[in-house]
Tab-separated table of C-alpha atoms and ligand atoms in Angstrom:
chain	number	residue	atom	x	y	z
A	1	UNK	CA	-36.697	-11.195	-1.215
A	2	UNK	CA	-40.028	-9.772	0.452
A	3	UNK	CA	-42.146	-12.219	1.013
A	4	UNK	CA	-45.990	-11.570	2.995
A	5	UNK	CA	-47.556	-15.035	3.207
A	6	UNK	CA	-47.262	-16.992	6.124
A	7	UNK	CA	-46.434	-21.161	6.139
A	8	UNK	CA	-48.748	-23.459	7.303
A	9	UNK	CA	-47.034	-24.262	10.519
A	10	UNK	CA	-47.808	-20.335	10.923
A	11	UNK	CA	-51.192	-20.184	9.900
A	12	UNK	CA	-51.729	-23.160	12.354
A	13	UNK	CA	-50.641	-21.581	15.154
A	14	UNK	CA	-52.620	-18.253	14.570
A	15	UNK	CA	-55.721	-20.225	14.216
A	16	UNK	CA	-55.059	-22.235	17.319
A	17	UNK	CA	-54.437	-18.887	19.205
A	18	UNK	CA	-57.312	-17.104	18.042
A	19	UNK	CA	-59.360	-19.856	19.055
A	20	UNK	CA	-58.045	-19.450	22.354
A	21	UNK	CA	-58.189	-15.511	22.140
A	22	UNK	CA	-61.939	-15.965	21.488
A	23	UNK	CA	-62.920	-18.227	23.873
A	24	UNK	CA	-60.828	-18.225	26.834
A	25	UNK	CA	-59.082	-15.057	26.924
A	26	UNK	CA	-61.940	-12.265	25.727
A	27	UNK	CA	-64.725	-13.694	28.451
A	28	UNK	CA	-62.058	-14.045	31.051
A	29	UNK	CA	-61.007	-10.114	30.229
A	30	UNK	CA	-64.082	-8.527	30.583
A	31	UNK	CA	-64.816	-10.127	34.206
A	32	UNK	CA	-61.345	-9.306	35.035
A	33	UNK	CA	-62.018	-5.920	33.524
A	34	UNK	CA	-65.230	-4.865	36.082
A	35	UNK	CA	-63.102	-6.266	38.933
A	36	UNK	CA	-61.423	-3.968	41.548
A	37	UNK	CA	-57.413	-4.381	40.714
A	38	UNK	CA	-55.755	-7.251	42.518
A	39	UNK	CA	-53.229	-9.631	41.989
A	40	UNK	CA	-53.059	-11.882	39.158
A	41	UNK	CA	-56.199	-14.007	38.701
A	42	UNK	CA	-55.492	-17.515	38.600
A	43	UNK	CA	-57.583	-17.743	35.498
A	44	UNK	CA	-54.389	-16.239	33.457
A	45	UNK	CA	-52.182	-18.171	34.687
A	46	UNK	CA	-53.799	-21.215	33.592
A	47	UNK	CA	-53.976	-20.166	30.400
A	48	UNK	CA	-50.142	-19.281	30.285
A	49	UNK	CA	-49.306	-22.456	31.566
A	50	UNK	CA	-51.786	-24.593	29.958
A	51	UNK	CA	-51.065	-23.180	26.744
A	52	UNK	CA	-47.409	-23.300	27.543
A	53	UNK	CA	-47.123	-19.708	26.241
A	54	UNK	CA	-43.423	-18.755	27.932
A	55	UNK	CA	-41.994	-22.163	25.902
A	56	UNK	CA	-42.034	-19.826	22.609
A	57	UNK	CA	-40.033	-17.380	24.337
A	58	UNK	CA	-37.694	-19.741	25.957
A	59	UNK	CA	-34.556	-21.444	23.798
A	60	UNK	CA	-34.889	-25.692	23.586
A	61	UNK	CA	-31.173	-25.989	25.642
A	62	UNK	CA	-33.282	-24.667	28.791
A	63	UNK	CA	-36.691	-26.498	28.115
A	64	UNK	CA	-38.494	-24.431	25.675
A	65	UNK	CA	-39.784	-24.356	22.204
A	66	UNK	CA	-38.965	-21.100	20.494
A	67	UNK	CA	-40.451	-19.450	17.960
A	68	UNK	CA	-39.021	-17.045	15.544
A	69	UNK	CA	-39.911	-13.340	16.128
A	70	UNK	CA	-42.384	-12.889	13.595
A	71	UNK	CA	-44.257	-15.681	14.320
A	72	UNK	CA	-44.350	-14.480	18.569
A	73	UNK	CA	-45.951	-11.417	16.624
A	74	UNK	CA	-48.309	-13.228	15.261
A	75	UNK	CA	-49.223	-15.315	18.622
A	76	UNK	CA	-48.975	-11.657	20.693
A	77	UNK	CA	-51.567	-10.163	18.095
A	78	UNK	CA	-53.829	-12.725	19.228
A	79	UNK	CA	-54.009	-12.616	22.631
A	80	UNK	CA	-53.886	-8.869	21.799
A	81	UNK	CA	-57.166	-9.501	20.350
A	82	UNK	CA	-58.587	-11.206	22.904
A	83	UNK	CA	-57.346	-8.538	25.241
A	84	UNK	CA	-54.425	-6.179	25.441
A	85	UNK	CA	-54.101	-6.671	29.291
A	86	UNK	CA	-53.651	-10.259	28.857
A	87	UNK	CA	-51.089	-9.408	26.170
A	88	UNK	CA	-49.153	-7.209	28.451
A	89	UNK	CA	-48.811	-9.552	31.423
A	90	UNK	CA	-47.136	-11.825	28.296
A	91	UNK	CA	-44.716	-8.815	26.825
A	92	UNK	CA	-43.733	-7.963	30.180
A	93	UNK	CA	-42.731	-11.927	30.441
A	94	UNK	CA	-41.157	-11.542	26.734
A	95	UNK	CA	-39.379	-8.373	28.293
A	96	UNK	CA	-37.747	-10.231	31.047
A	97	UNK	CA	-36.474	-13.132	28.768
A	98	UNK	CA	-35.214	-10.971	26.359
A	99	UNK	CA	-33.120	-9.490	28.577
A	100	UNK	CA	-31.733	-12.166	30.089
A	101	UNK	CA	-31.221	-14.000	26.487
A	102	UNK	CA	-29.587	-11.131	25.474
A	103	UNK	CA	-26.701	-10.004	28.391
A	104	UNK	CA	-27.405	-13.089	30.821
A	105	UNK	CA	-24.427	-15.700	31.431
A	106	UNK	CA	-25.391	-19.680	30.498
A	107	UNK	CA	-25.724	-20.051	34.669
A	108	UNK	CA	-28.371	-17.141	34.873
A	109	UNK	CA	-30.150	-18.724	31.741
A	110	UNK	CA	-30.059	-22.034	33.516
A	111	UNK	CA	-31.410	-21.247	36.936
A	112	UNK	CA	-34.361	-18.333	36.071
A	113	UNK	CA	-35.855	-19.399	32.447
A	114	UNK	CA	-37.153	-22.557	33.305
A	115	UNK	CA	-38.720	-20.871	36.033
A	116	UNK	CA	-41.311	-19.820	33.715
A	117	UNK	CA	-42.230	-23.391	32.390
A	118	UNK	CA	-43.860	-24.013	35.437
A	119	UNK	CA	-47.314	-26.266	34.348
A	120	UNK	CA	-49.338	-24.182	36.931
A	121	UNK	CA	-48.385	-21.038	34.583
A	122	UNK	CA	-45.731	-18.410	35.420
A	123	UNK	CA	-44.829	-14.453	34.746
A	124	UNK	CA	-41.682	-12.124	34.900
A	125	UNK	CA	-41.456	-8.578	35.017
A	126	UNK	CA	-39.131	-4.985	34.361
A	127	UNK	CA	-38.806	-3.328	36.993
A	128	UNK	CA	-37.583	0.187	35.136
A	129	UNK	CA	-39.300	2.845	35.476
A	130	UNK	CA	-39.468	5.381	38.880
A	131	UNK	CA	-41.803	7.853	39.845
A	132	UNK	CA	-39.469	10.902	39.391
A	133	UNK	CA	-37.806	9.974	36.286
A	134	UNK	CA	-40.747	8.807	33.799
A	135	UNK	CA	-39.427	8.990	30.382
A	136	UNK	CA	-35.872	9.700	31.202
A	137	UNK	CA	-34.191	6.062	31.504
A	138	UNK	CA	-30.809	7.769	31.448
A	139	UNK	CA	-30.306	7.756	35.437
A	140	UNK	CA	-32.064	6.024	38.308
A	141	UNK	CA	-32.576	6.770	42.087
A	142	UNK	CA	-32.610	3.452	42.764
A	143	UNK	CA	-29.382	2.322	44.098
A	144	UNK	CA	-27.125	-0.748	44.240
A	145	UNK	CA	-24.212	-0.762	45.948
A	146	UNK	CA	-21.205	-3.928	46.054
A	147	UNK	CA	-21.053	-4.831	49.505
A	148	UNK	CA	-18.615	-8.360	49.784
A	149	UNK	CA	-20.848	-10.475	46.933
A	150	UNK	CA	-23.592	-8.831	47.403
A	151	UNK	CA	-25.196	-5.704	45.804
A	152	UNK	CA	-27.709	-4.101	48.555
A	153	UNK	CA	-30.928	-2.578	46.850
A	154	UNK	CA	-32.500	0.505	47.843
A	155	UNK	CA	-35.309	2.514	45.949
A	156	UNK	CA	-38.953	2.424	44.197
A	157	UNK	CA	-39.759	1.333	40.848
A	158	UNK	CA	-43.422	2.160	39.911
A	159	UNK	CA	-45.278	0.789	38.179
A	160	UNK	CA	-44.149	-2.339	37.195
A	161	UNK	CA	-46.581	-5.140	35.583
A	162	UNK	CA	-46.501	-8.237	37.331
A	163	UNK	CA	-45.233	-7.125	40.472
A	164	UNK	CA	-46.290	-8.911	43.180
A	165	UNK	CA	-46.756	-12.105	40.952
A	166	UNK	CA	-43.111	-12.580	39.421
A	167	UNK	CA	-41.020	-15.646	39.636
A	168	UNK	CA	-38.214	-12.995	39.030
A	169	UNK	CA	-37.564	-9.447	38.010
A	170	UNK	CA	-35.142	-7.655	35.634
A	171	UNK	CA	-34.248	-4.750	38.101
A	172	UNK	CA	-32.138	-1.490	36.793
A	173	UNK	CA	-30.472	0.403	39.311
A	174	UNK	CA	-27.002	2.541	39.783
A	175	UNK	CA	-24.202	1.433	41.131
A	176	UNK	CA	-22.322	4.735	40.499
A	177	UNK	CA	-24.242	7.696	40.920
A	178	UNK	CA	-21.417	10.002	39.675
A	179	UNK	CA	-20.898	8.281	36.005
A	180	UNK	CA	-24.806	8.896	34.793
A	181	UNK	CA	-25.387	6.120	32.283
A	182	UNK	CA	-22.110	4.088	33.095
A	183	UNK	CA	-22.936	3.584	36.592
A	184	UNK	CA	-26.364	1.583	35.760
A	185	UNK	CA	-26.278	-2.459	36.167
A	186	UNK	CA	-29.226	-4.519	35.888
A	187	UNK	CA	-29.952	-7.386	38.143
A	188	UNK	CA	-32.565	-10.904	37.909
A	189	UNK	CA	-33.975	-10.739	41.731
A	190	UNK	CA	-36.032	-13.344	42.653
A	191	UNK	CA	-39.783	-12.539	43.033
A	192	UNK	CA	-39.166	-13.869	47.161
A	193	UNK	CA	-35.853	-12.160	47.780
A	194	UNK	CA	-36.449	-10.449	51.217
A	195	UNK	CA	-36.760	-6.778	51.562
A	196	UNK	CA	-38.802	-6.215	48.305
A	197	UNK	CA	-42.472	-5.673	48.999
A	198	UNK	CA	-45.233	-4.364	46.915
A	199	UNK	CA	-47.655	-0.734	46.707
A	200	UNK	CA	-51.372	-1.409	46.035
A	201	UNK	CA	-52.430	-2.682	42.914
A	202	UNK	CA	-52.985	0.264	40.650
A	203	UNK	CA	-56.893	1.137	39.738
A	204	UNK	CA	-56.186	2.210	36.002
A	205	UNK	CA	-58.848	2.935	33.425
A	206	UNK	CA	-57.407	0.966	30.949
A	207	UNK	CA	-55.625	-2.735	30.524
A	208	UNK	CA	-57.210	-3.470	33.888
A	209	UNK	CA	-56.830	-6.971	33.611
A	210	UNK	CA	-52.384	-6.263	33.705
A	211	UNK	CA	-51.385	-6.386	37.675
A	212	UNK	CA	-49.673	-2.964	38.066
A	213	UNK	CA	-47.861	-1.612	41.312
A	214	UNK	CA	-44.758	-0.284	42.406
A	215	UNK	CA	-42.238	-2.348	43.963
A	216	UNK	CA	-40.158	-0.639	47.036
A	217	UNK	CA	-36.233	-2.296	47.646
A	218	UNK	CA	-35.383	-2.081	51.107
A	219	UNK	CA	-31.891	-3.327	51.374
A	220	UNK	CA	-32.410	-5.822	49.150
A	221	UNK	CA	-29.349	-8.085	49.026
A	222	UNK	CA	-28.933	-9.330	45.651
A	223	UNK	CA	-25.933	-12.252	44.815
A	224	UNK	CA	-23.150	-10.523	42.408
A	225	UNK	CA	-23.837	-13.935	40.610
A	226	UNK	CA	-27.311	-12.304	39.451
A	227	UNK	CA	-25.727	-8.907	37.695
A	228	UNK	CA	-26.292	-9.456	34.113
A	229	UNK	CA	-23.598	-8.710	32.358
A	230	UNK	CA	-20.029	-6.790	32.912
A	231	UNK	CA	-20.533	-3.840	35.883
A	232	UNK	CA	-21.705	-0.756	34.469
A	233	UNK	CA	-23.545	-2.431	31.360
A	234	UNK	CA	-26.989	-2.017	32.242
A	235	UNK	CA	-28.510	0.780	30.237
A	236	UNK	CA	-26.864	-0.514	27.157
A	237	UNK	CA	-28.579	-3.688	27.807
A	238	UNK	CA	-31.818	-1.446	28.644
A	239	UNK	CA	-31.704	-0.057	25.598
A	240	UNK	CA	-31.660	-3.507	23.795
A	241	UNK	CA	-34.383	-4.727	25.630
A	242	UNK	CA	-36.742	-1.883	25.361
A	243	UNK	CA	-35.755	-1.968	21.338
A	244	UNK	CA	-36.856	-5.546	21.398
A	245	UNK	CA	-40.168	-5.296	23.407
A	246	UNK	CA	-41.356	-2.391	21.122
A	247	UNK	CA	-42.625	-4.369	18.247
A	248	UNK	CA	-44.501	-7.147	20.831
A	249	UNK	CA	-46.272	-4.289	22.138
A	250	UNK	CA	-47.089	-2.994	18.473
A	251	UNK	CA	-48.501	-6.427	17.668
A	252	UNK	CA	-51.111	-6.269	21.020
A	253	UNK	CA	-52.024	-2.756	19.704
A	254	UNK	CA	-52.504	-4.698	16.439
A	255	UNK	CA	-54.723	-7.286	17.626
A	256	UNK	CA	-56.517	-4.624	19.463
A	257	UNK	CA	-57.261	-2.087	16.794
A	258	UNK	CA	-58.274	-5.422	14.641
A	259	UNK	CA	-60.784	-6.200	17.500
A	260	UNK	CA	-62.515	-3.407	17.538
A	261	UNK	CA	-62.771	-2.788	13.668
A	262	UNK	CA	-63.872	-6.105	13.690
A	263	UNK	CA	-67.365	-5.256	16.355
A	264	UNK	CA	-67.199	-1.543	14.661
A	265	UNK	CA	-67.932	-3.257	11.235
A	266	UNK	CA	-69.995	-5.841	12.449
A	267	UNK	CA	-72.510	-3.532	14.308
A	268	UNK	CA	-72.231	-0.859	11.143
A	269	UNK	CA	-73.517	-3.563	8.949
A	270	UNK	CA	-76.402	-4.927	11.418
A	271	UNK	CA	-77.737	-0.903	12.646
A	272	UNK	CA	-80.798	0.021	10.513
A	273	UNK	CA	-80.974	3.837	10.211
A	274	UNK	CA	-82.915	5.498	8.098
A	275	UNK	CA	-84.190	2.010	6.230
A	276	UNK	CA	-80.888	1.193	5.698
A	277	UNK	CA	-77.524	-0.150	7.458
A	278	UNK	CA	-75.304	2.467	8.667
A	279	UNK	CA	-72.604	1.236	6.634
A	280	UNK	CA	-74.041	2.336	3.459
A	281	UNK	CA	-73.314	5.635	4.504
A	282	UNK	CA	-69.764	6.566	3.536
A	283	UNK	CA	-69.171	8.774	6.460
A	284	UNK	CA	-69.365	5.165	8.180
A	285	UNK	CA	-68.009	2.646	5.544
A	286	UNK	CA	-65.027	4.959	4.747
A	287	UNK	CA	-64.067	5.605	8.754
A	288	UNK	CA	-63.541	1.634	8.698
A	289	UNK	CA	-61.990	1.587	4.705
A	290	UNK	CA	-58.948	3.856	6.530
A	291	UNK	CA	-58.984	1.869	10.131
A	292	UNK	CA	-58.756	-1.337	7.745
A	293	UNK	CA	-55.867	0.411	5.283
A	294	UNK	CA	-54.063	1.345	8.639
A	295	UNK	CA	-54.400	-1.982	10.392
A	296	UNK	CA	-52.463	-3.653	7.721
A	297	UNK	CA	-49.701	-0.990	7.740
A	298	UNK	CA	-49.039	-1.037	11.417
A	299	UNK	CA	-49.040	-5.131	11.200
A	300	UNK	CA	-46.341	-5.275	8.219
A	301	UNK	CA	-44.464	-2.704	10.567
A	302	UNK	CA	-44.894	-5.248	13.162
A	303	UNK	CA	-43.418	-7.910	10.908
A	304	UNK	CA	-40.823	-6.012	9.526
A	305	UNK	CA	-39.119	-4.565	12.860
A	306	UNK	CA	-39.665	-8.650	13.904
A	307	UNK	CA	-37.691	-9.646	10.430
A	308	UNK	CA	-35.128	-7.314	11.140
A	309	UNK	CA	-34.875	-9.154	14.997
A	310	UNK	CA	-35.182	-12.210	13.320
A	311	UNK	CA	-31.820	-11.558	11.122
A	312	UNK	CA	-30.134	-9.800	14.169
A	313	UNK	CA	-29.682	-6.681	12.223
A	314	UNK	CA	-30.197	-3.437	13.311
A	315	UNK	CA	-33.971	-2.782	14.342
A	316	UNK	CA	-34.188	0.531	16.940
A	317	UNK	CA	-36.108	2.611	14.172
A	318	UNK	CA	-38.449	-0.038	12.975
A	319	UNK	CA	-39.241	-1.546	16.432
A	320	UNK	CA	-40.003	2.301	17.434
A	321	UNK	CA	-42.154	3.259	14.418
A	322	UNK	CA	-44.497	-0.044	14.781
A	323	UNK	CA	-45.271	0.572	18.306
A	324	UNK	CA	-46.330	3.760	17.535
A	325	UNK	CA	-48.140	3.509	14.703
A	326	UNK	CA	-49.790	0.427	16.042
A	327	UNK	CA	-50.925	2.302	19.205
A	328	UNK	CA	-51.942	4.936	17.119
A	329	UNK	CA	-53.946	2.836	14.926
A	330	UNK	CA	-55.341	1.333	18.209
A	331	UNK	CA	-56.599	3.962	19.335
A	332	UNK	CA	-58.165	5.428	16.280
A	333	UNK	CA	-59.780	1.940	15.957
A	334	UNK	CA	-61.318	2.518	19.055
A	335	UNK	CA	-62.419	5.864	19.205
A	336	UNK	CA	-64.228	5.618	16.429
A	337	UNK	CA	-65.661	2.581	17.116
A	338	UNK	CA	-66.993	4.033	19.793
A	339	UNK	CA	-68.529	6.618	17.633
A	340	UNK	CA	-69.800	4.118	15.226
A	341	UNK	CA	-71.447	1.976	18.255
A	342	UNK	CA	-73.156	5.240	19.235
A	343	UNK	CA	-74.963	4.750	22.474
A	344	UNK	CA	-74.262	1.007	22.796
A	345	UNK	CA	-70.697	2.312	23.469
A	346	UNK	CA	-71.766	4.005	26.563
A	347	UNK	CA	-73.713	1.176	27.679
A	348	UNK	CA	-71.898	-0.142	30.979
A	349	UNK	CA	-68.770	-1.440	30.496
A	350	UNK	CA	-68.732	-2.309	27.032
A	351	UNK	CA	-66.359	-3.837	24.812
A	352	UNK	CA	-65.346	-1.148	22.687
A	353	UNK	CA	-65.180	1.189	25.939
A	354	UNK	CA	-62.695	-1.455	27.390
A	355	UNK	CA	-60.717	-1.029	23.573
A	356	UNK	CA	-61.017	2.492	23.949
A	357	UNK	CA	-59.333	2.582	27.559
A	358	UNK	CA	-56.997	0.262	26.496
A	359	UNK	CA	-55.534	1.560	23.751
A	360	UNK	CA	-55.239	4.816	25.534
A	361	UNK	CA	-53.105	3.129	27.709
A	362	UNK	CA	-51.167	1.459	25.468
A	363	UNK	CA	-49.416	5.246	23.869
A	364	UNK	CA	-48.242	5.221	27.296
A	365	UNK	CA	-46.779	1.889	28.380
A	366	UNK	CA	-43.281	0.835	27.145
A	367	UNK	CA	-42.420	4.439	25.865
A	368	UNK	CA	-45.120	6.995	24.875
A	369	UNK	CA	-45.699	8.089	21.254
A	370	UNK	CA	-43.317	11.324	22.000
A	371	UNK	CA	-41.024	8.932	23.200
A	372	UNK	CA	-41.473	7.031	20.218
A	373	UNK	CA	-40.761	9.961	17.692
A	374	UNK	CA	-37.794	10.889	19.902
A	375	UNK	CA	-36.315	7.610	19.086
A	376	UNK	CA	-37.569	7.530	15.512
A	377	UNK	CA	-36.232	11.273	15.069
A	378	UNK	CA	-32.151	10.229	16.971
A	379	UNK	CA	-31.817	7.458	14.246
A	380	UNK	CA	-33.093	9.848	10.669
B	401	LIG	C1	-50.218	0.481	32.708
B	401	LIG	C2	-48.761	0.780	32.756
B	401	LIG	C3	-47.858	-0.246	32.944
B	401	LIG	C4	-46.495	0.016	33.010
B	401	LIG	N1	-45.627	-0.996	33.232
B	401	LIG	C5	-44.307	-0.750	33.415
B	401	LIG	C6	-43.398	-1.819	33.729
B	401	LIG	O1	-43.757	-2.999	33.780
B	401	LIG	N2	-42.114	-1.497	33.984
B	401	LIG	C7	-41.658	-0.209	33.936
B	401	LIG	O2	-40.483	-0.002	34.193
B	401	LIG	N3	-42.483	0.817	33.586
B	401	LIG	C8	-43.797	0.566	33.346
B	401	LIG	N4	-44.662	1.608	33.018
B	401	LIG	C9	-44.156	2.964	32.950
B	401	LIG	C10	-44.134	3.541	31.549
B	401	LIG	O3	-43.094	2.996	30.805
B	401	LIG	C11	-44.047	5.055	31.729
B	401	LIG	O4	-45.322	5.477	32.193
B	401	LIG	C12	-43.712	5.781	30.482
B	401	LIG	O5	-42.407	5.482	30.126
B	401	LIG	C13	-43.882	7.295	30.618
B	401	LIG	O6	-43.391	7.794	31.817
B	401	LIG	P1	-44.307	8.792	32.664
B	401	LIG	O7	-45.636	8.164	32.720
B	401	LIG	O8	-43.660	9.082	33.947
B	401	LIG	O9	-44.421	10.115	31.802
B	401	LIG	P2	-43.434	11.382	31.802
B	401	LIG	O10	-42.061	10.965	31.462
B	401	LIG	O11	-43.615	12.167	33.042
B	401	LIG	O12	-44.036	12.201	30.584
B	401	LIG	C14	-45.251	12.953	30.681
B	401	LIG	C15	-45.607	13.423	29.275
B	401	LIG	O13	-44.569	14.250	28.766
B	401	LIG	C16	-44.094	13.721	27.540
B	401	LIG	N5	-42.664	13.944	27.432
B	401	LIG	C17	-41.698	13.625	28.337
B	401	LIG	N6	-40.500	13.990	27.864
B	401	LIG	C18	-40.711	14.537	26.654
B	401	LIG	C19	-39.864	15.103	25.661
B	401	LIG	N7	-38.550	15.178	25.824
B	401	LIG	N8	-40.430	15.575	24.528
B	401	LIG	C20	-41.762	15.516	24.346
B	401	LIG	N9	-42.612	14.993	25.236
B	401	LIG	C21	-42.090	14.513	26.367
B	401	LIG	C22	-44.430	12.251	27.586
B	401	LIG	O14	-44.525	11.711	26.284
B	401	LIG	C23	-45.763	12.272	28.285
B	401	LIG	O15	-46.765	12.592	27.363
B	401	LIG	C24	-46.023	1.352	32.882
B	401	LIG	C25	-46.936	2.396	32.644
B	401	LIG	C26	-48.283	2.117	32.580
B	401	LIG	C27	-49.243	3.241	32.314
């Protein structure tokens, strides 16, 4: 059975987050947005904690309040819409858990995820990515090798959201240089363990409001206790995790590309040109007809790859194609509203110029669109 509507309880909890998207999450953005980068403003993590956000992520044996998959899609397209960055500080959390849910041992569960219940608000983060490498997740320079019970860290991950502001990370490194894929483990390391520190805060055009740096491991001793998982099971678990973090970040691009159709069609319908609203004009009102058609596509891909979670069936393909048609969507949605905002778009910073950055940003993060089709393309 296919079924689109949502339940009250659902409904509910979109209004309630919209409300918050709207008035404490879209002013707080755009300060955050003119600001030079730095680390996370306390302002978010109020709202994480107030709201409770990371209980909907967490399972109720280690002091959450869950929420099915489709329904976090629904709560990340709201933040989304009241800004992306916010809504990647919050998928970047998601990421963490999910890998944790997924390979970690009860113990692991136990000690890191209530962590993140902290009242005063809390954040995790992936640390995946390196410099050289970029796309290719396949093999890392970072090392970790077994000495006694202790794996000894040594490497660069960059960039990473949250760093710098984590209560822990999800850290993939190789053990075993010579077996490629085989030879990767992934570890939870404590945002205080010694011998990590932090690069600068990086000053990116778009999701400004995300803390972004690199994080350097300088013999960075790491309990055995903390490997998730059996030795040499890390990139499987990688893959899992990035498969599951794909449709979250679809849903911000979601609430994103809704935002800015949203101001596009409210400022088509107020601009008098010519005598009459712009909007009249079909080279306007059918540029938002097709942003609208596309919106609700890329959300039902959203909910779909989150069904598929949901029923813990196989979901690589559909998590794929609704982060990249999302993104896409996104940044259609924005582009053009730029266009339709005309020179009010170029007027400071200005809210569809912040869409417009951020959706850029957004093909890139958490796979790019090539990467996407790459994936889409291995599983036809
Ligand atoms: C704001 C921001 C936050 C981020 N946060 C995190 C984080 O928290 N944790 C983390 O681990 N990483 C993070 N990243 C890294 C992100 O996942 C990578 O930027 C992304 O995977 C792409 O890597 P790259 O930028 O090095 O591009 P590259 O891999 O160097 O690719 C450059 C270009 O070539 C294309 N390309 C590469 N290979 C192919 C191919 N085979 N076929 C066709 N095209 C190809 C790419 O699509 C891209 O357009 C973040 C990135 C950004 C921008």
């Amino acid at each position: 059975m296919i079924a689109f509507e949502l339940t009250p309880e659902q409904i509910d909890l979109q209004n309630k987050m919209h409300t918050l998207a709207r008035e404490k999450i879209q002013p707080y953005s755009l300060r955050v947005d003119g600001k030079q980068p730095g680390p996370m403003d306390e302002g978010i993590l109020k709202i994480i904690g107030g709201e409770n956000l990371n209980a909907f992520i967490i399972p109720r044996a280690f002091g959450g309040n869950p929420l099915d998959r489709v329904t976090l899609s629904l709560v990340t397209e709201e933040i989304g819409f009241g800004c992306a960055g916010v809504a990647s500080i919050y998928a970047a959390t998601v990421h963490a858990v999910s890998a944790i849910l997924l390979g970690g041992s009860p113990e692991q569960k136990d000690t890191f995820l209530p962590l993140l219940l902290n009242p005063g608000g809390s954040v995790a983060g992936c640390a995946i990515t390196e410099e050289k490498g970029g796309s290719d997740t396949t093999s890392f320079a970072t090392t970790a090798r077994l000495e006694g019970d202790y794996y000894i860290i040594n490497g660069a991950k960059s960039p990473v959201i949250n760093a710098g502001n984590a209560a822990f990370y999800i850290v993939f490194a190789n053990s075993d240089t010579g077996r490629g894929r085989a030879g990767v483990n992934a570890f939870i390391v404590a945002g205080d363990t010694k011998g990590m520190t932090f690069g600068p805060f990086y000053d990116k055009p778009g999701l400004r409001s995300t803390p972004s740096a690199a994080i350097f491991f300088n013999e960075v001793a790491v309990h055995r206790s903390n490997l998730i998982g059996p030795p040499g099971s890390g990139y499987l678990l990688l893959m899992q995790t990035l498969d599951l973090g794909r449709a979250f970040f679809g849903a911000i691009c979601v609430g994103l590309a809704r935002a800015a159709i949203e101001e596009a069609t409210c400022y088509a319908k107020q601009r008098i040109i010519l005598e009459r609203p712009i909007i009249k004009n079909q080279g306007i009102s059918f540029i938002l007809a097709e942003l609208a058609t596309e919106l609700d596509a890329a959300r039902l891909l959203v909910w779909r790859a989150c069904r598929l979670m949901d029923l813990n069936t196989d979901y690589t393909r559909e998590s794929s194609m609704a982060k990249l048609f999302a993104s896409e969507v996104a940044f259609r949605a924005a582009s053009e509203g730029m266009l339709i905002w005309g020179q009010k778009s170029c007027t400071g910073r200005s809210l569809m110029d912040k869409y417009q950055r951020d959706a850029q940003t957004l093909r890139i993060v958490e796979g790019t669109s090539q990467i996407q089709k790459m994936i889409i393309a291995s599983q036809l």
